[in-house]
Coordinates of C-alpha atoms in Angstrom, one line a residue:
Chain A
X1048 CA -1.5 -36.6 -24.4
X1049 CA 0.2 -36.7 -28.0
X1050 CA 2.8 -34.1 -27.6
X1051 CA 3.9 -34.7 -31.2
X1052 CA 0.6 -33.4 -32.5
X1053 CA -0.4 -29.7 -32.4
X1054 CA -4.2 -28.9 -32.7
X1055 CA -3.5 -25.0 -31.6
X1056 CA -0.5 -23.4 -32.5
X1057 CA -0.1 -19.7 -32.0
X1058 CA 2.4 -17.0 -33.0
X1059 CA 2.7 -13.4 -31.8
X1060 CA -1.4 -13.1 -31.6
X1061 CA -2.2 -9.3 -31.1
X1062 CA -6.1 -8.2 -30.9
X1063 CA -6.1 -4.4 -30.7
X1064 CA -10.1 -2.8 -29.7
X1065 CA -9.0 0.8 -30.8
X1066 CA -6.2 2.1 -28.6
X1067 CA -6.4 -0.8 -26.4
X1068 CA -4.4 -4.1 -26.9
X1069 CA -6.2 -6.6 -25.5
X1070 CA -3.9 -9.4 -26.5
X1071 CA 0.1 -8.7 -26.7
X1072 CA 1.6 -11.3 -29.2
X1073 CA 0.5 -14.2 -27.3
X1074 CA 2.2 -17.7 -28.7
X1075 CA 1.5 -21.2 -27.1
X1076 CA 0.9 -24.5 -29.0
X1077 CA -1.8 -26.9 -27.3
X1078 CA -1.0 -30.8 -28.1
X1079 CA -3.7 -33.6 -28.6
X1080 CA -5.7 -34.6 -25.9
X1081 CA -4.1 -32.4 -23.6
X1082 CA -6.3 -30.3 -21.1
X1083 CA -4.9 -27.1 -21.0
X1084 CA -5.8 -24.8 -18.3
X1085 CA -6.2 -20.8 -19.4
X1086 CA -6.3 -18.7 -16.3
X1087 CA -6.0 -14.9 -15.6
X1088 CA -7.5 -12.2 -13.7
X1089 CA -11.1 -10.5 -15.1
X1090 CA -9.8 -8.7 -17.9
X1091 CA -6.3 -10.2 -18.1
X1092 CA -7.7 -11.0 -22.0
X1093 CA -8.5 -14.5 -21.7
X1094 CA -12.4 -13.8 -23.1
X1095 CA -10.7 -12.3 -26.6
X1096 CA -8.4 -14.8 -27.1
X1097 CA -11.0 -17.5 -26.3
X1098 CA -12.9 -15.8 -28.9
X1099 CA -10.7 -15.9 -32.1
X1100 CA -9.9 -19.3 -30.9
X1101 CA -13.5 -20.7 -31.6
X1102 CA -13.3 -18.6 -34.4
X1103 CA -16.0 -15.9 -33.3
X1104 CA -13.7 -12.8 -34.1
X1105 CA -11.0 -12.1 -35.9
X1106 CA -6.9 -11.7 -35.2
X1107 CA -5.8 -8.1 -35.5
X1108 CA -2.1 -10.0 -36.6
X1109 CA -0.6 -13.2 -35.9
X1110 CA 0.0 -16.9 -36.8
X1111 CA -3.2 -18.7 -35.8
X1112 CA -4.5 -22.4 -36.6
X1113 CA -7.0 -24.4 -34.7
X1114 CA -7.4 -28.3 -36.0
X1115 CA -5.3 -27.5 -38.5
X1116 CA -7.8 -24.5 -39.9
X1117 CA -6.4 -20.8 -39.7
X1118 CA -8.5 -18.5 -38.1
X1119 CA -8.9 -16.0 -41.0
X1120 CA -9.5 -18.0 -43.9
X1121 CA -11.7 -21.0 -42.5
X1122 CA -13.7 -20.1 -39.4
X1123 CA -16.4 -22.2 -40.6
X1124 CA -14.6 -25.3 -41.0
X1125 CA -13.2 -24.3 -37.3
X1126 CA -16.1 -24.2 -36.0
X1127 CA -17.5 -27.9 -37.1
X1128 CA -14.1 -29.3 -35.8
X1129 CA -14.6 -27.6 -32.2
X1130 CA -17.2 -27.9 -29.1
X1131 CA -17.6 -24.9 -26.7
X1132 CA -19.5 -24.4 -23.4
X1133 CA -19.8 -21.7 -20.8
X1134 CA -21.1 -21.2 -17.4
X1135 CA -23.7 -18.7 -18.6
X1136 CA -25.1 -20.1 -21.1
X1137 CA -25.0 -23.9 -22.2
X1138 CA -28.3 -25.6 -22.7
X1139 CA -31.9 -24.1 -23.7
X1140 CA -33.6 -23.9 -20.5
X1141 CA -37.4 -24.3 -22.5
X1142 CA -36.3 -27.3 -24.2
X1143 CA -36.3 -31.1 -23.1
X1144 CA -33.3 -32.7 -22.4
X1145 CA -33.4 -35.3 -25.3
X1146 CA -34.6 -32.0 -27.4
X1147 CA -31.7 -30.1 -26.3
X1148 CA -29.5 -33.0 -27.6
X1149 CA -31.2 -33.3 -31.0
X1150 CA -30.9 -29.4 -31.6
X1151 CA -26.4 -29.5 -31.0
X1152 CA -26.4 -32.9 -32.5
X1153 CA -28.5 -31.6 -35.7
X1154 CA -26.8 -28.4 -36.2
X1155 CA -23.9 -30.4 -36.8
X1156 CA -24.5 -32.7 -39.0
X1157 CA -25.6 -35.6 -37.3
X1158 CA -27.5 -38.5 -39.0
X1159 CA -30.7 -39.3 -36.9
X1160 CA -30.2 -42.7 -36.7
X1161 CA -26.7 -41.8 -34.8
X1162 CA -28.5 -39.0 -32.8
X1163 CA -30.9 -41.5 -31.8
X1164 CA -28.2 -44.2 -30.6
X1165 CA -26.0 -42.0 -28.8
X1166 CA -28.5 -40.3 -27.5
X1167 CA -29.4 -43.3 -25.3
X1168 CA -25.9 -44.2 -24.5
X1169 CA -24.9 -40.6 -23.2
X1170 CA -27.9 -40.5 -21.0
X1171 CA -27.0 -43.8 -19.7
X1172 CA -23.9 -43.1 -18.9
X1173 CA -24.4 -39.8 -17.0
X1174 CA -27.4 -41.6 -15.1
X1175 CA -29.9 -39.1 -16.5
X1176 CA -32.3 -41.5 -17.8
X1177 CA -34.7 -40.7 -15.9
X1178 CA -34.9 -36.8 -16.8
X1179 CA -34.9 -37.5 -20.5
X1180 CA -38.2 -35.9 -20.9
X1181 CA -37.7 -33.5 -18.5
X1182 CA -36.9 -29.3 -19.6
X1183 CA -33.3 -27.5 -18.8
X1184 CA -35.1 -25.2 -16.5
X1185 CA -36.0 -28.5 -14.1
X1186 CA -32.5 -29.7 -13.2
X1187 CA -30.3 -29.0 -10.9
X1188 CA -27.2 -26.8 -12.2
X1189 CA -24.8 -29.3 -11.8
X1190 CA -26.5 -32.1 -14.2
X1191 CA -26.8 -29.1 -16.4
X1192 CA -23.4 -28.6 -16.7
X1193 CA -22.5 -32.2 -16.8
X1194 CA -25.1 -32.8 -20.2
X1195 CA -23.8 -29.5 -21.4
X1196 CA -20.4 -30.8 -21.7
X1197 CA -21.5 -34.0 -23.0
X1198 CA -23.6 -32.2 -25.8
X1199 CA -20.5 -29.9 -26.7
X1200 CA -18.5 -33.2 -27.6
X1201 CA -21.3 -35.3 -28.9
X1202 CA -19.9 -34.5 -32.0
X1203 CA -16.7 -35.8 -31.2
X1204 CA -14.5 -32.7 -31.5
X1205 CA -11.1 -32.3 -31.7
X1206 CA -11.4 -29.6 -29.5
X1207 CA -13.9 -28.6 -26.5
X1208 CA -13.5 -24.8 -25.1
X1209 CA -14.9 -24.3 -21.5
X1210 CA -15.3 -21.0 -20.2
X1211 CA -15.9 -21.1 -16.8
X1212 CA -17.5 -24.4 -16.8
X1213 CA -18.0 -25.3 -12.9
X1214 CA -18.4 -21.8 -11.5
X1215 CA -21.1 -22.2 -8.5
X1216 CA -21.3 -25.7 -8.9
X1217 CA -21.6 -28.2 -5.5
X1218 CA -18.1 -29.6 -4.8
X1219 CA -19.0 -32.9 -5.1
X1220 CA -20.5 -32.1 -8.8
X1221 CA -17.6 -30.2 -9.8
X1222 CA -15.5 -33.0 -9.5
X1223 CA -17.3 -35.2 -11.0
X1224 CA -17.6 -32.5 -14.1
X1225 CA -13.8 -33.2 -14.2
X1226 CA -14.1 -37.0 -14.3
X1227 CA -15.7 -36.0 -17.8
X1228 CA -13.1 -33.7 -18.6
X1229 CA -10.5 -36.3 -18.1
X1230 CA -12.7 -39.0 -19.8
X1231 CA -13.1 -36.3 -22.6
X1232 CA -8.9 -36.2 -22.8
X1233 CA -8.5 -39.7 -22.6
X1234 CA -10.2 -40.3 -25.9
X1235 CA -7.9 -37.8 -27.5
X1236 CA -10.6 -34.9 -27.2
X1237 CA -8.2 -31.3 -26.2
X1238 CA -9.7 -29.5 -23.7
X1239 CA -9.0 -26.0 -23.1
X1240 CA -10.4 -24.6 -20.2
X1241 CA -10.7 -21.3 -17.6
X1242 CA -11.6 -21.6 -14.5
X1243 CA -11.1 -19.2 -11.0
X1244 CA -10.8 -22.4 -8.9
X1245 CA -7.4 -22.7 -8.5
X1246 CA -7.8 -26.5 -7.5
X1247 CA -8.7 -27.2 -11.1
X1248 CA -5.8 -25.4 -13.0
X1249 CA -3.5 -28.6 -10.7
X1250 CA -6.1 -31.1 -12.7
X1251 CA -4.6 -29.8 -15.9
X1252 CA -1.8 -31.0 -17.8
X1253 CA -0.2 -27.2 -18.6
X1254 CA -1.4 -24.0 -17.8
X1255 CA -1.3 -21.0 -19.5
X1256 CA -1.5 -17.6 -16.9
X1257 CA -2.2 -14.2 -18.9
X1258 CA -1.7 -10.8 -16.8
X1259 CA -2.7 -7.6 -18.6
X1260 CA -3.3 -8.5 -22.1
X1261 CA 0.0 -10.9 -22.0
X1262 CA 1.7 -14.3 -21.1
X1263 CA 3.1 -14.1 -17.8
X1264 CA 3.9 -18.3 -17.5
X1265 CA 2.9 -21.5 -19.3
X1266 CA 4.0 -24.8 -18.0
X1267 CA 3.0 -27.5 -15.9
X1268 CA 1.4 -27.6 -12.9
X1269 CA 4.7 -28.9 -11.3
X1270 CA 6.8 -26.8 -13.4
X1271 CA 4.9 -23.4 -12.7
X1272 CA 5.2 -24.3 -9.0
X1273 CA 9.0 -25.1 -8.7
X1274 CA 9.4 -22.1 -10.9
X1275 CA 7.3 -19.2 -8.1
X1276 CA 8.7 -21.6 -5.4
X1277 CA 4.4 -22.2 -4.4
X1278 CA 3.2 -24.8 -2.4
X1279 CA -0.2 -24.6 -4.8
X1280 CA -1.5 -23.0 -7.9
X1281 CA -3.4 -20.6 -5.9
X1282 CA 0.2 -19.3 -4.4
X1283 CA 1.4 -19.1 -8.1
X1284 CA -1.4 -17.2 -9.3
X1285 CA -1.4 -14.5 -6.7
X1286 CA 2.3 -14.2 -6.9
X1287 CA 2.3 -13.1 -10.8
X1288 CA -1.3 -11.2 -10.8
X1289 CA 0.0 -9.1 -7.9
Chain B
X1219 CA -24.4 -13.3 25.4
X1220 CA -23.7 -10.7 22.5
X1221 CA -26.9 -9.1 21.3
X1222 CA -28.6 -10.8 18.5
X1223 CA -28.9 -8.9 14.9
X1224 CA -30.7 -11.5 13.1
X1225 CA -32.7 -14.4 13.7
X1226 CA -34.2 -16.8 11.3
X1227 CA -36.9 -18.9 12.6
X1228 CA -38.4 -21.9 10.2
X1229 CA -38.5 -19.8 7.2
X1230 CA -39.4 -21.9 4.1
X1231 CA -39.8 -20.6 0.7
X1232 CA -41.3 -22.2 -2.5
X1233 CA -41.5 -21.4 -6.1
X1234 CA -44.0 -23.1 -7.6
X1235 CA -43.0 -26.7 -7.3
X1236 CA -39.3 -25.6 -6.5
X1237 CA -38.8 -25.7 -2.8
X1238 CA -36.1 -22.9 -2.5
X1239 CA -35.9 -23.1 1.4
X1240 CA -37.0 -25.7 4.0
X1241 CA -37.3 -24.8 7.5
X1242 CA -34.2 -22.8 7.7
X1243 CA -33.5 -21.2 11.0
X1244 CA -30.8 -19.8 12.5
X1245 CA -28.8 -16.6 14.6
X1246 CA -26.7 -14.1 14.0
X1247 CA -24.9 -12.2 16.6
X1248 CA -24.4 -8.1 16.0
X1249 CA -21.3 -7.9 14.8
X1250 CA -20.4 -10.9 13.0
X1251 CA -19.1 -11.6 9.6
X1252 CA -21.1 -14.3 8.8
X1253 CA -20.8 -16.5 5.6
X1254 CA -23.7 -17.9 4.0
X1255 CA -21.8 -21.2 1.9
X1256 CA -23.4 -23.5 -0.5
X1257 CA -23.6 -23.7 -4.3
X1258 CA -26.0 -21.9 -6.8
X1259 CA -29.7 -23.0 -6.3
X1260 CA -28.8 -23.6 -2.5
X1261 CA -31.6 -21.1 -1.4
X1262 CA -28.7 -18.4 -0.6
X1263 CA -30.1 -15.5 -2.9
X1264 CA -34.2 -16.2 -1.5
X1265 CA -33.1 -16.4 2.2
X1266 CA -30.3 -12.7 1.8
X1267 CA -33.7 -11.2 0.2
X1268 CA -36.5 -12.3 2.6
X1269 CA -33.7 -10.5 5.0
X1270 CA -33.4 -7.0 3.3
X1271 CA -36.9 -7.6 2.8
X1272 CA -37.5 -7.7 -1.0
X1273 CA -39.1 -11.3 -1.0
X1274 CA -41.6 -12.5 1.4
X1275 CA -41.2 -15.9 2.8
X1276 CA -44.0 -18.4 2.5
X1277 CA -43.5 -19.8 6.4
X1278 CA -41.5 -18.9 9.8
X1279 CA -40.9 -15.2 10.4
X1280 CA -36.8 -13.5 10.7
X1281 CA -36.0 -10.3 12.2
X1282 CA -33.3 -8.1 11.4
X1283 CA -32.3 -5.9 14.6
X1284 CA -35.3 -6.9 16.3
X1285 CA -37.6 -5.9 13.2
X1286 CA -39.7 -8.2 11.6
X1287 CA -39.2 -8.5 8.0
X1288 CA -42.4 -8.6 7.2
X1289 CA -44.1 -5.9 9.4
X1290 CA -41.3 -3.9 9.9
X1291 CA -40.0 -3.7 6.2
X1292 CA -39.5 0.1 6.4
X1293 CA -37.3 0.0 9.4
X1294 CA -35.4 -2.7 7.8
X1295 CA -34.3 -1.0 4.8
X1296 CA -33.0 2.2 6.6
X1297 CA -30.5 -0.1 8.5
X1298 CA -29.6 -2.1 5.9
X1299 CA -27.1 -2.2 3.0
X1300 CA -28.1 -4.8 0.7
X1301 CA -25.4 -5.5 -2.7
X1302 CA -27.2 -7.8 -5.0
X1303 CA -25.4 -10.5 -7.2
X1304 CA -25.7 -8.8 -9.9
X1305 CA -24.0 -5.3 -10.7
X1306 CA -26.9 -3.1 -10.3
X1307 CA -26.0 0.7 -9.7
X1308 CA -26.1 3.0 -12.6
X1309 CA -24.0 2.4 -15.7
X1310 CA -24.2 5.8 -17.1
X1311 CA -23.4 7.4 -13.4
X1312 CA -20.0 8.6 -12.6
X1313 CA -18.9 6.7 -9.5
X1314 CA -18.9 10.3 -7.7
X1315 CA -22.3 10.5 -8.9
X1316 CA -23.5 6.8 -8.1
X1317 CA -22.5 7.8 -4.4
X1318 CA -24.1 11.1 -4.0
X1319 CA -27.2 9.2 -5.3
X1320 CA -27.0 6.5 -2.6
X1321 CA -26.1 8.7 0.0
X1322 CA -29.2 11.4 -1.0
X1323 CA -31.8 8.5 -1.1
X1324 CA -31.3 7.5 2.7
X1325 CA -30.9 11.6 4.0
X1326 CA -27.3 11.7 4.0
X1327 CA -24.4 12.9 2.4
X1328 CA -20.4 11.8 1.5
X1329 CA -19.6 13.7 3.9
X1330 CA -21.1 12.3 6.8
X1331 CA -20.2 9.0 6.7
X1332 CA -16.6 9.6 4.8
X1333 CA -14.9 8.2 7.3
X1334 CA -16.7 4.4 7.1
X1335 CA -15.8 4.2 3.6
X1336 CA -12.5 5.7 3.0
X1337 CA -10.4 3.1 3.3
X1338 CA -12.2 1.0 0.3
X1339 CA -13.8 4.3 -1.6
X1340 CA -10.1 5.8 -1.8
X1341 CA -9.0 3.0 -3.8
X1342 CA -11.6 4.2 -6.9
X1343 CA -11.5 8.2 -5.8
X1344 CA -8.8 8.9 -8.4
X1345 CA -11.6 7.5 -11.1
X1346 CA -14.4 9.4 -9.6
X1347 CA -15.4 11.6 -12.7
X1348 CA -15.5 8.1 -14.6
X1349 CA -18.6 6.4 -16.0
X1350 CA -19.5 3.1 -13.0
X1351 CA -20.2 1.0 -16.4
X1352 CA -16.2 1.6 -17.6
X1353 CA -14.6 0.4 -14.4
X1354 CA -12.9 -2.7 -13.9
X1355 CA -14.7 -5.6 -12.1
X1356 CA -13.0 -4.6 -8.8
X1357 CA -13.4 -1.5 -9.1
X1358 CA -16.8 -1.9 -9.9
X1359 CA -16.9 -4.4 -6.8
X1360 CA -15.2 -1.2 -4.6
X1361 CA -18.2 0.8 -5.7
X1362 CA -20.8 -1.2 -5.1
X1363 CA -19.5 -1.5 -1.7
X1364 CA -18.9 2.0 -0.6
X1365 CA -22.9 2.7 -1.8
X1366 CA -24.2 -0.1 0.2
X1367 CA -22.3 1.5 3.1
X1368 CA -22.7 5.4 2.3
X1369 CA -26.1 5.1 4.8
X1370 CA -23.9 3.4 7.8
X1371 CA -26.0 0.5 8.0
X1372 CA -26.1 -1.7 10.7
X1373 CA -26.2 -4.6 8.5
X1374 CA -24.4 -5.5 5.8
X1375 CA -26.0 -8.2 3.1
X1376 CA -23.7 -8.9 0.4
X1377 CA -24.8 -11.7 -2.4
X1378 CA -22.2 -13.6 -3.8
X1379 CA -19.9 -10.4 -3.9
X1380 CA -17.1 -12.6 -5.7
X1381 CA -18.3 -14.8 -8.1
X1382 CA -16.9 -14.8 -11.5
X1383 CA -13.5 -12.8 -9.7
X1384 CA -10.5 -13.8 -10.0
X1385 CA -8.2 -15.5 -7.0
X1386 CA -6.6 -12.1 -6.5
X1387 CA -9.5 -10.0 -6.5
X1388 CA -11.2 -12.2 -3.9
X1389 CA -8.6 -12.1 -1.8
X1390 CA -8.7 -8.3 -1.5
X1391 CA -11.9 -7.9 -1.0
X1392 CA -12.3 -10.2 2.1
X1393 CA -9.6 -8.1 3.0
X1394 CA -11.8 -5.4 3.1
X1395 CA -14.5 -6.8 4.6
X1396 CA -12.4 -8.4 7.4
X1397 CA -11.0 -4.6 8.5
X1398 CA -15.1 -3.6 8.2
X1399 CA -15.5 -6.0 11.5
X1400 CA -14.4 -3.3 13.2
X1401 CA -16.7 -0.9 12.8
X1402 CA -19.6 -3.0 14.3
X1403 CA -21.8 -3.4 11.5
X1404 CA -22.9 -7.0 10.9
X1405 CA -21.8 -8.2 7.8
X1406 CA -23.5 -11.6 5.8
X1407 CA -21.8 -12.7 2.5
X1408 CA -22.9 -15.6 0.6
X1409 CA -20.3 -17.4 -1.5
X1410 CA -19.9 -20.4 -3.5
X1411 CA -16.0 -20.4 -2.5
X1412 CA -15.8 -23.2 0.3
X1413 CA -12.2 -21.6 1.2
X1414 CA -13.5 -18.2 2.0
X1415 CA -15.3 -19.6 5.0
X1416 CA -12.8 -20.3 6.6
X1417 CA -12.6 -16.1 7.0
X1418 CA -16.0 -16.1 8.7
X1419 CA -16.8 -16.0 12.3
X1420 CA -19.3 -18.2 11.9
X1421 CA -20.7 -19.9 8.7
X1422 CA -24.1 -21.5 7.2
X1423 CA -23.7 -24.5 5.0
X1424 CA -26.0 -25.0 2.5
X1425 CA -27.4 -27.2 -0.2
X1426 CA -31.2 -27.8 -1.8
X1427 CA -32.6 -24.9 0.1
X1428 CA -31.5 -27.3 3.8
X1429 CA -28.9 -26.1 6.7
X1430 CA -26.3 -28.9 6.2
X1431 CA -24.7 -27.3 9.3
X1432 CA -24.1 -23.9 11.1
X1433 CA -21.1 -22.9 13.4
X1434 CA -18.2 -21.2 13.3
X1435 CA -15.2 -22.8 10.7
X1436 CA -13.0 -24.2 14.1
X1437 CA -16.0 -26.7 15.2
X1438 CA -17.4 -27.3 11.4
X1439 CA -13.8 -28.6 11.1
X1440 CA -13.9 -29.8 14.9
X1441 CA -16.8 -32.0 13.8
X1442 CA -15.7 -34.0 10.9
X1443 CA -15.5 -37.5 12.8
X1444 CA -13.6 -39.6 10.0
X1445 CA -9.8 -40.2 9.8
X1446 CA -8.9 -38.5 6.7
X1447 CA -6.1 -38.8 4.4
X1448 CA -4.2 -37.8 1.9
X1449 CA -2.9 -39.7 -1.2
X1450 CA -1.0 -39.2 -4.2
X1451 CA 1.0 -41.6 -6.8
X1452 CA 2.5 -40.7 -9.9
X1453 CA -0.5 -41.4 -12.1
X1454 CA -3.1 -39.6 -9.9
X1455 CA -6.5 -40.7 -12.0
X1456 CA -5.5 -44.0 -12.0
X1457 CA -5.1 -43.9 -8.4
X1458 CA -8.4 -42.5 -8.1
X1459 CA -10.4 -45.5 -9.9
X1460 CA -8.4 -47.7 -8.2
X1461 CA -9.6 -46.0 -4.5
X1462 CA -13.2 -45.9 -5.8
X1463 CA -13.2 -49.7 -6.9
X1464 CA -10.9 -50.4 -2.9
X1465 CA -13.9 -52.1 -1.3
X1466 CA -12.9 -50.1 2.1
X1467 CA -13.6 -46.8 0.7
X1468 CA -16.2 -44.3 2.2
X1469 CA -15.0 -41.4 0.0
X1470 CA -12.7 -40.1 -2.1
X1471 CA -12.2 -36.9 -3.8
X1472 CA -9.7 -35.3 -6.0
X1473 CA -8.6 -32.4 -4.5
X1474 CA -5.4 -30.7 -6.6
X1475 CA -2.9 -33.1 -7.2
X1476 CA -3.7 -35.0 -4.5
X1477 CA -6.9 -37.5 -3.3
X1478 CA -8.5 -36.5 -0.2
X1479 CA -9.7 -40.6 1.6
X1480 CA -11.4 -41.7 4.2
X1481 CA -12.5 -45.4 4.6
X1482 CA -15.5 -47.3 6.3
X1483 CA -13.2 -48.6 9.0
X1484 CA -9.7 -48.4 10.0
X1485 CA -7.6 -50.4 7.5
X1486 CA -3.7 -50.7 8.4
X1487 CA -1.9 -48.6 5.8
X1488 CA -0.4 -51.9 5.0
X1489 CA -3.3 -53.4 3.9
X1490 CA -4.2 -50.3 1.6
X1491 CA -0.1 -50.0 0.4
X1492 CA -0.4 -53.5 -0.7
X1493 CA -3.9 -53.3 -2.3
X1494 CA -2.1 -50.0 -4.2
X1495 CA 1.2 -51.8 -5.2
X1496 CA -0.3 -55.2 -6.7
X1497 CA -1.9 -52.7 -8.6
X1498 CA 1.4 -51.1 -10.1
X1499 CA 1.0 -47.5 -8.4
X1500 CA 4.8 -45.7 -7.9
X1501 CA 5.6 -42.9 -5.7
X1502 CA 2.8 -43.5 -3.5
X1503 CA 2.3 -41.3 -0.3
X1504 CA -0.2 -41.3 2.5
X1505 CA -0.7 -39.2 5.5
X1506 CA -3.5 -38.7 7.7
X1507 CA -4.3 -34.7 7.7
X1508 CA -6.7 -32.2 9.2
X1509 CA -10.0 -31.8 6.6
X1510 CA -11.0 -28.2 5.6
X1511 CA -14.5 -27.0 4.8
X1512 CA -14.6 -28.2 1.4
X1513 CA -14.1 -31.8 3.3
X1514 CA -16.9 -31.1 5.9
X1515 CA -19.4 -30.0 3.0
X1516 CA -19.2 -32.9 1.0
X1517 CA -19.2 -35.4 4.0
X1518 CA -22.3 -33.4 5.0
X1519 CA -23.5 -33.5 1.3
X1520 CA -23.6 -37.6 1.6
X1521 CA -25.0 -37.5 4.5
X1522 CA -28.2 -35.5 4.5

């Protein structure tokens, strides 16, 4: 992680639906290659923030750049600089594997030649090979979310946004999921992720816990812990969401 | 021996080429919270609805209370309370309104059976006059619950009641469920949570549509045979490559800021302090601990 580089930096972020502030003048920075956890309970706010993050809706006020892009003015150039992947939906489930690839790859850009190449290497290294010709709808949900994150960074990002990647995913899966995640960060990708698996927000380099349309506590694992004097992040959580 | 409320004899399941379950049996006593535990596309959702009868199973037969699912569908349904995955009562209702519906279409009323669902239903009363689509997803949660139990069923079947809720949320509603235990009803919740089995009195484990293992959490626990350990060092991932590459390994998993290891055969810690140290790990620590259920699944995951 390259602390002296800031790919998001917000300031006093308010989204207002009508009467209802769904974000309160939230500010954070995220550094390079950091994975930075974004938990909350359902409805806390994380989904709108997420949102104007990748660009998809726009800042009632506030200071607000992703890669270097602010959200108002250049949402299109945001969204070629990030990757983004959910739990409920990732992949087209009617489409081949290797046609699912060529779809993400092609919408952004990609030279067919470097389609093709990577193509080969990314199935090799997740062992899916074999399944190349296979649709979505055949694997199991766990390969699906492993190629899904792969195809949100085939375009080498400087951002990937998961939302809820690993929900009701086999444990043994779900950590291998991270093993990409950490790969991801390693090669200076920033990964900002939510997750309800408390397990995961102690994988992540600083996490960021929103209550009620606010912060309530950013920090490190360690830091957050020593800080709500919890054994575990599951103790933190339920200590500020109650 | 406590009367039996469900029993599950060789049921199998396909779709299409999919083979959803695979000679699943097993009991339930009357009574019993019982956890169904396993990922998505484990078979959990097929088996809960061959049980409330809304999917009939290619092979083996169940009964619920000593009906059969099959023949005895109608019985079935008038005993059970079935809460799908999915949010499924009616948007545009109020949650007084959802209720009343619930309690009409089994012949009852509020009234009657007030006094099962008070403690969870006086959480939302103050929101009664509001639309069930507006609520919150507990609230929504709190709903869904009280309808499934405004008919006093004798069985609960609850699918994947808290997924996609948060830590806090989850916790109060096993809350709830664990005070329902007293009123006799026999409650089955599937989950993809491995910690929330450990609330069960007794727990499935499941994975490709197969019984990995079913007891209650004490001898799942009670029958994890390896010496396992815990292991951290200051640059955790690292530590984790180097265990996967240690030629002793059987397993290791990351599990918070710590590794979770178990070896093929008893190494001296010695030996493995060493092997860790040449390789410039600080701050190690190892100690051998008691798995949990997350442990057990994966161990049984290799296995089958």
């Amino acid at each position: 992680m390259n602390r002296k580089k800031t790919v998001i930096r917000v300031r006093d972020m308010v989204k207002k639906f009508g009467d209802f502030t769904a974000n309160d003048r939230l500010s954070f920075e995220v550094y390079e290659g950091e994975i930075f956890g974004f938990l909350g309970a359902n409805g806390a706010g994380k989904t709108t923030a997420l949102r104007i993050l990748c660009g998809l809706s726009l800042p009632t006020s506030g200071e607000i750049s992703v890669a270097g892009y602010n959200v108002y003015s250049d949402r299109e150039k945001i969204k070629k600089r990030i990757g983004y992947m959910s739990q409920k939906f990732s992949l087209y489930e009617d489409l081949k594997v290797y046609e699912n690839i060529r779809l993400y790859a092609g919408i952004y850009g990609l030279s067919r030649k470097y389609i093709r190449e990577r193509t080969d290497h990314l199935l090799e290294t997740l062992g899916l090979e074999g399944v190349r010709n296979k649709l979505i709808a055949e694997l199991p949900l766990g390969w699906r979310q492993k190629l899904a994150f792969s195809v949100a960074v085939f375009h080498q990002p400087s951002i990937v946004f998961l939302d809820e990647p690993t929900g009701g995913v086999d444990p043994i899966t779900r950590r291998q999921f991270w093993d990409l995640i950490y790969r991801a960060s390693q090669d200076g990708i920033t990964v900002f992720v939510t997750t309800h698996y408390m397990d995961e927000a102690e994988y992540c380099d600083r996490v960021c816990i929103m209550e009620a349309g606010r912060i309530e506590a950013i920090g490190t694992p360690g830091e957050l812990k020593g800080k709500y004097a919890a054994k575990n992040m599951d103790e933190v959580f339920i200590k500020i969401a109650r | 021996m406590d009367p039996l409320s469900v029993n599950i004899r060789n049921i199998s399941k396909t779709y299409r080429d999919a083979e959803a379950l695979q000679d699943v049996s097993f009991r339930i006593k009357r009574g019993e919270l019982f956890g169904l535990i396993g990922p998505d596309g484990a078979g959990k959702t097929s088996l809960f609805r061959i049980l409330a009868t809304l999917l009939l199973p290619d092979k083996g037969t169940a009964t619920v209370e000593d009906y059969d699912v099959v023949r005895d569908y109608k019985e079935i349904r008038k005993i059970t309370g079935y809460m799908a995955g999915r949010f499924s009562l009616y948007q545009d209702l109020t949650v007084e309104e959802n209720l009343k519906f619930y309690a009409t279409v089994f012949g009852t009323t509020m009234e009657e059976n007030y006094d099962l669902i008070k403690d969870i239903y006086s959480h939302i009363e103050p929101y009664k006059k509001r639309r069930a689509g507006k609520l919150s997803g507990g609230m929504k949660q709190k709903l869904a619950l009280s309808c499934a139990m405004i008919h006093k069923p004798r069985i609960l079947i609850m699918d994947e009641p808290t997924t996609g809720v948060d830590a806090v949320s989850r916790k109060e509603f096993w809350e709830m469920l664990i005070r329902l235990k007293g009123h006799d009803i026999t409650i089955l919740v599937s989950t993809p949570y491995m910690d929330e089995a450990e609330l069960c009195d007794q727990v499935a484990l499941v994975q490709s549509g197969r019984i990995l293992s079913v007891d209650t959490p004490q001898n799942i626990i009670g029958a994890y045979r390896r010496r396992l350990m815990d292991l951290s060092a200051s640059d955790l991932y690292r530590l984790k490559e180097d265990m996967e590459a240690y030629e002793h390994t059987h397993s290791v998993y990351l599990f918070g800021q710590k590794l979770h290891l178990t070896l093929k055969k008893d190494v001296a810690e010695e030996a493995l302090t060493e092997y860790l140290e040449e390789r410039g790990h600080r701050d190690l620590n190892m100690k051998s601990i008691s798995p949990n259920i997350e442990d057990c699944f994966m161990e049984l995951m290799v296995k089958a």
